[in-house]
Coordinates of C-alpha atoms and ligand atoms in Angstrom, one line a residue:
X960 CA 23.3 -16.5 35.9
X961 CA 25.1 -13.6 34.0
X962 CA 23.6 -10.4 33.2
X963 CA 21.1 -7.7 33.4
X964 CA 17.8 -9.7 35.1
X965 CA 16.5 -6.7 37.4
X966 CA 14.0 -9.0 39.3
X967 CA 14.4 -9.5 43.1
X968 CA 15.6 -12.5 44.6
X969 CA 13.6 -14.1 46.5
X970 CA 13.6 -16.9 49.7
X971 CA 12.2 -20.9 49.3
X972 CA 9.3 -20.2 51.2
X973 CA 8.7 -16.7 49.3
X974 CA 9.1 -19.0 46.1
X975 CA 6.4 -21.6 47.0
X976 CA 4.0 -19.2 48.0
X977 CA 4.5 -17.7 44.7
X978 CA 4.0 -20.5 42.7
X979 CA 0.9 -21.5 45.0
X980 CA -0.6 -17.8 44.3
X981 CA 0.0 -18.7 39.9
X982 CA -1.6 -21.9 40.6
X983 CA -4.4 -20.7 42.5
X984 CA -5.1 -17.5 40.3
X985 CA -5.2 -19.6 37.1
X986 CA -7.3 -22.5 38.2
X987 CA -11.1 -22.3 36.2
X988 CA -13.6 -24.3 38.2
X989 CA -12.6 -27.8 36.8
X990 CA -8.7 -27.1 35.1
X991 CA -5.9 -24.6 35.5
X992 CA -5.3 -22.0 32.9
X993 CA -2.0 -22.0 31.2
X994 CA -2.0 -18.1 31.3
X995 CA -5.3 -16.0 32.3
X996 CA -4.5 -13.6 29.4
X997 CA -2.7 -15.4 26.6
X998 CA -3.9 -19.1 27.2
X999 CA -7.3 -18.7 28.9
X1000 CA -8.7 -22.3 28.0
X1001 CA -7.1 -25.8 29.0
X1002 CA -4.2 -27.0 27.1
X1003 CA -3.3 -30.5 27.2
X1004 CA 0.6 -30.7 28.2
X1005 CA 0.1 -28.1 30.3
X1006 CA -2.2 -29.4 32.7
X1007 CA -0.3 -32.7 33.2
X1008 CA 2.6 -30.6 34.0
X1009 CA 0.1 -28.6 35.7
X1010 CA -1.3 -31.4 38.2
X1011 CA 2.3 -32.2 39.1
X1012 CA 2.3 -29.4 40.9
X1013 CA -0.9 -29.3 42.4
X1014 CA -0.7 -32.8 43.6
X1015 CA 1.7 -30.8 46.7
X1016 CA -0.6 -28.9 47.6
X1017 CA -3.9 -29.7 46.6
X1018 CA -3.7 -33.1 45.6
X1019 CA -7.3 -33.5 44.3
X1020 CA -7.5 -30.4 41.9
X1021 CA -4.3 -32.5 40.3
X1022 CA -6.9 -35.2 40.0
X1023 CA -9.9 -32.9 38.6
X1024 CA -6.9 -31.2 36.1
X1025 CA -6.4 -34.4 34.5
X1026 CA -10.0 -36.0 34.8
X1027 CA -11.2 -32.7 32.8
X1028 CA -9.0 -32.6 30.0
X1029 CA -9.6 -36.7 29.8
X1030 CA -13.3 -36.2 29.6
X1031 CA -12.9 -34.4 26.3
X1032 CA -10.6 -37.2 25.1
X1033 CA -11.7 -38.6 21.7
X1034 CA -14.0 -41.8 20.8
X1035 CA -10.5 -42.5 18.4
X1036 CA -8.1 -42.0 21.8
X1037 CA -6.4 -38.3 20.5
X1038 CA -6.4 -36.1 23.6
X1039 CA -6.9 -32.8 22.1
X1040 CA -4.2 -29.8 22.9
X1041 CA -6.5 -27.5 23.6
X1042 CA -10.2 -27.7 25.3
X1043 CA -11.9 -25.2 24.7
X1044 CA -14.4 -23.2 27.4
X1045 CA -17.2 -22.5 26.4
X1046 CA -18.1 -20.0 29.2
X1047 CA -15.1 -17.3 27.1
X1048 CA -16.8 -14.9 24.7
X1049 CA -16.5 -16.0 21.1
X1050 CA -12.7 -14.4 20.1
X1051 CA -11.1 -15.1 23.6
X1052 CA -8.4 -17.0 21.7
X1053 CA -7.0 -17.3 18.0
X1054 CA -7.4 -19.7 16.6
X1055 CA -10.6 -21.0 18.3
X1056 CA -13.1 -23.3 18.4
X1057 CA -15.0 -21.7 15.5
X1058 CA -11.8 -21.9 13.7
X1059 CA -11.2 -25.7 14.6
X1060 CA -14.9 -27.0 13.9
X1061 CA -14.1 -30.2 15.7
X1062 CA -17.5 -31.5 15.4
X1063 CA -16.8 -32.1 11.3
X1064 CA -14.9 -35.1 12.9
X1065 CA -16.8 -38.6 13.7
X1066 CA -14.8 -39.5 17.0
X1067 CA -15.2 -35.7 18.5
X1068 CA -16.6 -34.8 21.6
X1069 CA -19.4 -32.6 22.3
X1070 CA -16.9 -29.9 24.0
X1071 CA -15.0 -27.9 21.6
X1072 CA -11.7 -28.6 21.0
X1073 CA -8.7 -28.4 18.4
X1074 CA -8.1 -31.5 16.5
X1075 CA -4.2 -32.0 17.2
X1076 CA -2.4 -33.8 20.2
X1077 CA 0.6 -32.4 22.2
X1078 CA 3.6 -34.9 24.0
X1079 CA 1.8 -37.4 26.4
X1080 CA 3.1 -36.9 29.3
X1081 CA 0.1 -37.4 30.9
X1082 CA 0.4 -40.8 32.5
X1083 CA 4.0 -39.8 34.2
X1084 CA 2.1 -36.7 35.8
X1085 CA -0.6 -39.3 37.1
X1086 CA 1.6 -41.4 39.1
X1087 CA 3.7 -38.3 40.0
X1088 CA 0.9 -37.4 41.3
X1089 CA -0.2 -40.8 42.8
X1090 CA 3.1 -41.2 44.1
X1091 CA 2.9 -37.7 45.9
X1092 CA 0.0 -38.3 47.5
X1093 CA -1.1 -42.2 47.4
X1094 CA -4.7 -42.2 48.8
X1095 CA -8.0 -44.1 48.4
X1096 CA -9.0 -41.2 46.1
X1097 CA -5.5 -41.5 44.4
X1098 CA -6.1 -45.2 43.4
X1099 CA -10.1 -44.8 42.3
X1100 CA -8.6 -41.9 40.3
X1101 CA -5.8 -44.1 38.9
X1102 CA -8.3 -46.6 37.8
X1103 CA -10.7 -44.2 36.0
X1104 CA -7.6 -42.9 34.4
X1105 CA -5.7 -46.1 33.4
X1106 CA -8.3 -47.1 30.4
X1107 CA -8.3 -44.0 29.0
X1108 CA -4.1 -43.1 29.2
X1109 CA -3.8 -46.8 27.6
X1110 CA -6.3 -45.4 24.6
X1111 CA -4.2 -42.3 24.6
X1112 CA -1.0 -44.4 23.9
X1113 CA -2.9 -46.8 21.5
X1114 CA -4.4 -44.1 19.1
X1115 CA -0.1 -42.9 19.0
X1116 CA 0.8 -46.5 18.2
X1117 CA -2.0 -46.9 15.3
X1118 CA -3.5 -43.6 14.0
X1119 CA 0.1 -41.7 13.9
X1120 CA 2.5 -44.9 13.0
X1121 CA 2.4 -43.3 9.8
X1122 CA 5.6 -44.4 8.8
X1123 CA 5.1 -47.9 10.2
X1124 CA 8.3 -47.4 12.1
X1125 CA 7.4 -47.6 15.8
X1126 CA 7.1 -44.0 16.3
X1127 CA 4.3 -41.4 16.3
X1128 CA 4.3 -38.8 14.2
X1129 CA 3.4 -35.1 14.4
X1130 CA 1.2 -33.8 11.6
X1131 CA 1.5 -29.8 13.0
X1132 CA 4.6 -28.3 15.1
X1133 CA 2.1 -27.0 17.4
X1134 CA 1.6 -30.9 18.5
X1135 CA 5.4 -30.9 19.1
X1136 CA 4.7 -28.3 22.3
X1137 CA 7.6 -26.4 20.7
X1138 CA 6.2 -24.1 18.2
X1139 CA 8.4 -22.4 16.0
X1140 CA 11.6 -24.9 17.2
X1141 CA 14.2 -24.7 14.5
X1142 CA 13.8 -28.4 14.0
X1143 CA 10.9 -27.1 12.4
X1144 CA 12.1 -24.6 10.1
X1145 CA 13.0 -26.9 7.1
X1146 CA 9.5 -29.3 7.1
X1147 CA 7.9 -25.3 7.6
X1148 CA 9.3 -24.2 4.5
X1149 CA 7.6 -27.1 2.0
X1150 CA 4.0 -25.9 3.2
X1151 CA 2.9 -23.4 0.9
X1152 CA 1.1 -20.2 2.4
X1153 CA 0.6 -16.6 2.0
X1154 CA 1.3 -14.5 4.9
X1155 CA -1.4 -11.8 3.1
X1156 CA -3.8 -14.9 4.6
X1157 CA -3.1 -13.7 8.0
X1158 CA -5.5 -10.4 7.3
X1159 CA -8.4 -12.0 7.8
X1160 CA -7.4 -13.3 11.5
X1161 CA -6.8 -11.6 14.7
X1162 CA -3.8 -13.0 16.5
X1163 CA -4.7 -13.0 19.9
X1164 CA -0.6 -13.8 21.1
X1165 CA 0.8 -10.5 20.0
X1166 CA -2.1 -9.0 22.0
X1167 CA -0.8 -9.8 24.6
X1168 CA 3.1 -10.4 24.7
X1169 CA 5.6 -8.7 22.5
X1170 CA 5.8 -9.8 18.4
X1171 CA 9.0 -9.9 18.4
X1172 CA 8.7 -12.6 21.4
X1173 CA 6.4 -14.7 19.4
X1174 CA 6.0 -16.5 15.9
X1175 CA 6.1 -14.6 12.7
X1176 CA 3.0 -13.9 11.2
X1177 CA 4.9 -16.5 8.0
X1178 CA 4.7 -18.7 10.9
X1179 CA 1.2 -18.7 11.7
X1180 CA 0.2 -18.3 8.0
X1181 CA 1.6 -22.2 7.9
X1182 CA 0.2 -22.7 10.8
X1183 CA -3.0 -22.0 10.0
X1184 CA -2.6 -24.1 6.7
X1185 CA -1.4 -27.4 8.1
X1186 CA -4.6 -27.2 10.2
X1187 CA -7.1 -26.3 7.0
X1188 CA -5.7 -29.3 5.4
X1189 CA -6.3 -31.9 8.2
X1190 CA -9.3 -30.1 9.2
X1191 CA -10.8 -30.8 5.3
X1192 CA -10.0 -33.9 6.2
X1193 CA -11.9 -34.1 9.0
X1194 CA -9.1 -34.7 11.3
X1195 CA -9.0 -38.4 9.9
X1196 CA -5.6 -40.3 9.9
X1197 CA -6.0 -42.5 7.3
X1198 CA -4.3 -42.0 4.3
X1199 CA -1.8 -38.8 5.9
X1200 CA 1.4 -39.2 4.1
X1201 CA -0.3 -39.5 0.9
X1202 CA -2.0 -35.9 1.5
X1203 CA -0.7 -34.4 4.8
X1204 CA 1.8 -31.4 4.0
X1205 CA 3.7 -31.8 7.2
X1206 CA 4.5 -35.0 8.8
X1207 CA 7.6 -35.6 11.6
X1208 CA 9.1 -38.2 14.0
X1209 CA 9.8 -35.8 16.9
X1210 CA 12.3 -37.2 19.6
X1211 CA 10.0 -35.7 22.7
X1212 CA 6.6 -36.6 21.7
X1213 CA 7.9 -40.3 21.4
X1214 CA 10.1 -40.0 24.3
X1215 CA 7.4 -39.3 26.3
X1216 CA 5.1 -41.7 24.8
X1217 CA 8.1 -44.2 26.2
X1218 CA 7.8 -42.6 29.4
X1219 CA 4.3 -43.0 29.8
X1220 CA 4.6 -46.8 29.1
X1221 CA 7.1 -46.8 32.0
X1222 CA 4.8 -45.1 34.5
X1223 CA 1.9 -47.0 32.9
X1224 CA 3.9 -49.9 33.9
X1225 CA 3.9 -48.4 38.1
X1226 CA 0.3 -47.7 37.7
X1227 CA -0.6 -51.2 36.7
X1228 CA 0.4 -52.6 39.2
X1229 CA -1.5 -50.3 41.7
X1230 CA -5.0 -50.4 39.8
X1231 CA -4.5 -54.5 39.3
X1232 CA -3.7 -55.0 35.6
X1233 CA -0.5 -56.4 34.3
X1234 CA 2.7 -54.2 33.6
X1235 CA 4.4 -56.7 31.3
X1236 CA 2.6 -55.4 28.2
X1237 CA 3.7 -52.1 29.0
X1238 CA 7.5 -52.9 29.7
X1239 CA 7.5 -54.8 26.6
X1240 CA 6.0 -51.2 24.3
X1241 CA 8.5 -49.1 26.3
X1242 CA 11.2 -51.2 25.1
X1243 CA 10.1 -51.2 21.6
X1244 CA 9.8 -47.2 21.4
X1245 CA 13.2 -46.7 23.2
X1246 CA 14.6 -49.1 20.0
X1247 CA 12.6 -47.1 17.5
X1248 CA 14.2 -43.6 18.7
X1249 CA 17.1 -45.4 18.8
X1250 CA 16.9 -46.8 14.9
X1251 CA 14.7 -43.9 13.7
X1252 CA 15.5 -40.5 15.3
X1253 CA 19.5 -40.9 17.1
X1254 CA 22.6 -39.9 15.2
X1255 CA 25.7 -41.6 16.0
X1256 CA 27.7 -38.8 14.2
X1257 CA 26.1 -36.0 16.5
X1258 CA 25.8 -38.0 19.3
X1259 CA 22.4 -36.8 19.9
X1260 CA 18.7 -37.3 18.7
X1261 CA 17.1 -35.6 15.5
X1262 CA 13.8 -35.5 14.6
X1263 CA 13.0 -37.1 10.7
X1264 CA 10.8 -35.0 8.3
X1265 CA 8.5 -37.9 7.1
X1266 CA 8.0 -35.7 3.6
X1267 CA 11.9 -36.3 2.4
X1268 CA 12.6 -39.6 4.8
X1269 CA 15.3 -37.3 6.5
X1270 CA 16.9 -37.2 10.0
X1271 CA 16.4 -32.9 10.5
X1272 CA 19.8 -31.3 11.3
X1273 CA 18.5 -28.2 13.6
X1274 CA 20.5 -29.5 17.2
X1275 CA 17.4 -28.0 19.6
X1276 CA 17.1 -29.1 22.9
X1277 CA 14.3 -31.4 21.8
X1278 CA 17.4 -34.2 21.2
X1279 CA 18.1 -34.3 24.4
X1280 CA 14.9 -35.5 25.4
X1281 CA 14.9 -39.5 25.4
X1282 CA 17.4 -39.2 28.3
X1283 CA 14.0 -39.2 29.9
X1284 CA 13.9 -42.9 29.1
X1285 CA 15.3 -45.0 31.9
X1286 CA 15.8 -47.9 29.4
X1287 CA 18.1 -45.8 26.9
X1288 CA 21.6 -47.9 26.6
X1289 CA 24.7 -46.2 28.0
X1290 CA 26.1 -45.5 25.0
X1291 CA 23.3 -43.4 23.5
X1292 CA 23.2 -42.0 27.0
X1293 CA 26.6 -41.0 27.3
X1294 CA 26.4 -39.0 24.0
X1295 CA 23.4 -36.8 25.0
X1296 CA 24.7 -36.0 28.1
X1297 CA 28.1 -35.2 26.3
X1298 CA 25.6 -32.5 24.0
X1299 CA 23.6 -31.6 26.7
X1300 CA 27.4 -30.2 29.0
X1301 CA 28.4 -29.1 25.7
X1302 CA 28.7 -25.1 24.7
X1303 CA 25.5 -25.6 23.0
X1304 CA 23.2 -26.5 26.1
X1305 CA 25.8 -25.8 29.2
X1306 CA 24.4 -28.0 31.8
X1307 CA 26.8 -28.3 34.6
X1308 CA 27.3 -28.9 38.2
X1309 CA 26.6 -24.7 38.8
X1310 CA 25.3 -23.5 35.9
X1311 CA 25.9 -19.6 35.0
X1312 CA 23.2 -19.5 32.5
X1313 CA 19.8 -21.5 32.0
X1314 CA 19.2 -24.5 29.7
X1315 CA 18.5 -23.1 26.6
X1316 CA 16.2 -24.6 23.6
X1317 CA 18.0 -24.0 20.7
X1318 CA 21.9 -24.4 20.4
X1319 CA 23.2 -21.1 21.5
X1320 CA 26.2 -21.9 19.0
X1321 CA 24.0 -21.7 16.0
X1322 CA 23.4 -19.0 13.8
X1323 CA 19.8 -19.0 14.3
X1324 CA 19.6 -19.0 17.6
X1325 CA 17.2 -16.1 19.2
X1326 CA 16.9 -15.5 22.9
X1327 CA 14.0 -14.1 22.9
X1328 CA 11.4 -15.9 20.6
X1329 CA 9.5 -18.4 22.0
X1330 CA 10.9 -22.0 21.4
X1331 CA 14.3 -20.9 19.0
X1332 CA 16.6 -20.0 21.8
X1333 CA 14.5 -18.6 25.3
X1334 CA 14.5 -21.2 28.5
X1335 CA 11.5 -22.9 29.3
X1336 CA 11.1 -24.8 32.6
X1337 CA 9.4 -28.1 31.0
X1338 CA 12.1 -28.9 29.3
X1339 CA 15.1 -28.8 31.9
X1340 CA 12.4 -30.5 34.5
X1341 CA 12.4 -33.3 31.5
X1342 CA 15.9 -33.1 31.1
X1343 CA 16.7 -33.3 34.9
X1344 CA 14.5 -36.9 35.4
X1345 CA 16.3 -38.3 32.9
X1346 CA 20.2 -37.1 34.1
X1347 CA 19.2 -38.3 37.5
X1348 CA 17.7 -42.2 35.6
X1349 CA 21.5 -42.1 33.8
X1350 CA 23.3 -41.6 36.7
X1351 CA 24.5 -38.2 36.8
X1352 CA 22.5 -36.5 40.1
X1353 CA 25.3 -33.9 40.1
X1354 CA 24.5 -32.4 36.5
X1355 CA 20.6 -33.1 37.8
X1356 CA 21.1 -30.5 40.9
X1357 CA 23.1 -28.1 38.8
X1358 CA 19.6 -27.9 36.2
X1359 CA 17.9 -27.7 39.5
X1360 CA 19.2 -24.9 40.7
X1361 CA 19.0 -23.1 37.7
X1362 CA 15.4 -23.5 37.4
X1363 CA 15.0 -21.7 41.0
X1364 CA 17.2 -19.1 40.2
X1365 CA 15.4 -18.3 37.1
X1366 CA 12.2 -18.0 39.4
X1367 CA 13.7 -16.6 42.2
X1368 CA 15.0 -13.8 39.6
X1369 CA 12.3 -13.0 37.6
X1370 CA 8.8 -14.9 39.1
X1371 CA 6.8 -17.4 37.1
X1372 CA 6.9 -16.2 33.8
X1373 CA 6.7 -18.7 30.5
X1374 CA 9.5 -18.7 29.6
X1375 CA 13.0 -16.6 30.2
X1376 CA 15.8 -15.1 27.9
X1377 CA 18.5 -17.9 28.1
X1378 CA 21.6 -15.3 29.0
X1379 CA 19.7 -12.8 31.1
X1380 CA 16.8 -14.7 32.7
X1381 CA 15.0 -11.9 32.1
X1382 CA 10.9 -13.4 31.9
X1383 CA 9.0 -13.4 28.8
X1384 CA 6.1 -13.9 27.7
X1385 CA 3.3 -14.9 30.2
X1386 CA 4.4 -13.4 33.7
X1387 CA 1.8 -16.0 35.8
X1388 CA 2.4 -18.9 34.0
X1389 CA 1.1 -22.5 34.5
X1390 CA 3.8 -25.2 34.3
X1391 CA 6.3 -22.7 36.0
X1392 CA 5.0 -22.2 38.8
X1393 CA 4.0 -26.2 39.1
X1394 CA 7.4 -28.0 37.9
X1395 CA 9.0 -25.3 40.4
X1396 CA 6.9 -26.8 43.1
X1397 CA 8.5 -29.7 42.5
X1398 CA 11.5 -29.4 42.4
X1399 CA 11.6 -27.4 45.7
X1400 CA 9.4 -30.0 47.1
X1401 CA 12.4 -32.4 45.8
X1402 CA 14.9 -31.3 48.6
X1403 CA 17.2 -33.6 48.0
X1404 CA 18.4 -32.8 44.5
X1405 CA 21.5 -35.8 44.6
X1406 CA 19.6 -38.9 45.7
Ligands
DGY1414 C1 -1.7 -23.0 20.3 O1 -2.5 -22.2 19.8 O2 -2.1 -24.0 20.8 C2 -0.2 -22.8 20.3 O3 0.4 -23.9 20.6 C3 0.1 -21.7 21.3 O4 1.4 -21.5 21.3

């Protein structure tokens, strides 16, 4: 890594313990806060990402991070991004749960929660976890889990096959995981709004972390509409592209819906049930990116703004994404590796700089806000299953390493300016401090 980072460098073991101390600091009696000052409640990806890394060192609090969030899943299947808790004084978090209302909608819980989804990723962190530590707890937990991960995947395949393509869509960018992503830029600018809106709300984000490090207050103004509208609608489905102002196939979400049929597929076959059905829906999503979302003249995946029926041009790291699938054809998988070594990603063998998640190459590329540019450690720990599934372990210990340097640099922040790996954001995050537990625990990067 080039540049000015003025953290200390720090040993393995000095590493693990560091990521053990996040871990341990953020977990709330039942779940793991993403952050204890900007995220204080329980956020969906997160805490699959989360239990990864507990399941090495605690492996039940993995299971009690996943059977939490699960218990506020919805009568309709949704898994909701954020659950609220309701032990925080009112105003812990914009926007909360007096903001989201969930209980206007039928198939709610009783906790509070938001109304949108975020990638399912959840059934690959399961058998991670499983996997990690198999266990007579492991497999009762599996079994518990298994009906409610297939409900998860079935209320994607129904409620969001808006398009009747094969693919979920995303009906806020905040279910995408990634924000303010340039991908989202165009779809962002149809939504009407009013920035002058944002008055009458506290943003709690820039509270706590620099503005200029975080969505525009435009941003949030959109933001903030998107959810009104579905919210009026009390968070129903039916009917969404005739009324829904912001509709997209995102190449992540449905990659890891694919990936979640494939480690539905492992835990089938542990809890007793039949993998085949799950083999077969894997297939089918892999051919729907492939059809719907991949763009043989870039080589790389797009997502498609369901409101103009048009593949978004915006080359963010989220197109690198189905290299997670371990069924993606060689051709397809050639490409995206070919973007992903390319001046616009610059994974290599020793990398001198992080993966970043916007194309450094492009004009609006901004290492330090949020999802247009900075390095987040989801994203290469997605990125580095799927180079190792397509054959390329060298490229796989080259994202590895960058991922501990970043750490070893600057500790476990959110996320990290993509030249300097300088931290930003959250400086005890969540998902850093777990996915780097893994991939130390994972001490032999080439197999
Ligand atoms: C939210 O409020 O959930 C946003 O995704 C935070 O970035």
């Amino acid at each position: 890594m080039t540049g000015t980072s003025t953290g200390a460098v720090r040993a393995p073991a000095e590493l693990w313990q560091l990521a053990v101390d996040t871990l341990e600091s953020n977990w709330e009696h039942d779940h793991t806060v993403p952050s204890r000052t900007l995220y204080p409640h329980q956020w969906s990806w997160d805490s699959a990402f989360i239990a990864i890394g507990w399941s090495h060192v605690r492996p039940e609090r993995a299971w009690r991070e996943l059977a939490s969030l699960f218990r506020a899943q919805w009568a309709d299947g949704r898994v909701p991004h954020i659950v609220f808790n309701a032990a925080l004084p009112v105003g812990s978090y914009f926007p909360g749960p007096e903001f989201w209302h969930s209980a206007v909608a039928d198939a709610a819980p009783t906790a509070a929660t938001s109304g949108l989804i975020q990638p399912p990723v959840h059934a690959l962190a399961a058998w991670l976890a499983y996997r990690r530590a198999p266990s007579e707890q492991g497999r009762s937990e599996l079994r518990r889990l298994y009906p409610r991960l297939l409900a998860q995947q079935r209320y994607l395949a129904t409620h969001r096959d808006v398009a009747g393509s094969g693919l979920a869509a995303v009906v806020h960018p905040w279910e995408s995981g990634v924000d303010n992503s340039p991908a989202w830029d165009a779809p962002m600018a149809a939504v009407p709004a009013d920035v002058a809106v944002m008055s009458a709300y506290r943003r709690h984000d820039t509270a706590h972390a620099d503005a200029a490090h975080r969505p525009t207050d435009l941003d949030y103004a959109r933001y903030v509409a998107i959810v009104a509208s579905y919210r009026e609608q009390r968070y129903r489905d039916d009917g969404l592209a005739d009324r829904h102002p912001w509709l997209v196939e995102c190449p992540l979400l449905n990659a890891a819906a694919g990936a979640a049929e494939h480690a539905l597929a492992r835990i089938a076959t542990v809890v007793g049930a039949d993998p085949g059905p799950h083999r077969e829906r894997a297939a089918r999503i892999t051919e729907a990116l492939l059809r719907r979302l991949y763009d043989p003249v870039t080589g790389t995946f797009q997502p498609r703004d369901l409101r103009t029926d048009r593949l978004i041009p915006a080359r963010t790291a989220l197109g690198l994404m189905p290299l997670m699938l371990p069924d993606l054809p060689a051709r397809p998988a050639a490409t995206v590796i070919e973007e992903a070594c390319s001046a616009r990603f610059g994974v290599a063998r020793r990398m001198d700089r992080p993966l970043p998640s916007h194309d450094r190459t492009a004009p609006d590329f901004e290492p330090l806000r949020y999802w247009r540019g900075p390095s987040w450690l989801n994203l290469a720990w997605l990125l580095r299953r799927g180079l190792r599934d397509h054959g390329r372990p060298d490229l796989a210990a080259g994202l590895r390493q960058s991922m501990i340097d970043l750490v070893a640099r600057s500790g476990c922040h959110e996320y990290f300016h993509p030249d300097t790996g300088v931290g930003l954001g959250s400086p005890a995050f969540g998902w850093t401090a777990a996915l780097l537990l893994d991939v130390l625990a994972d001490d032999d990067p080439e197999r």
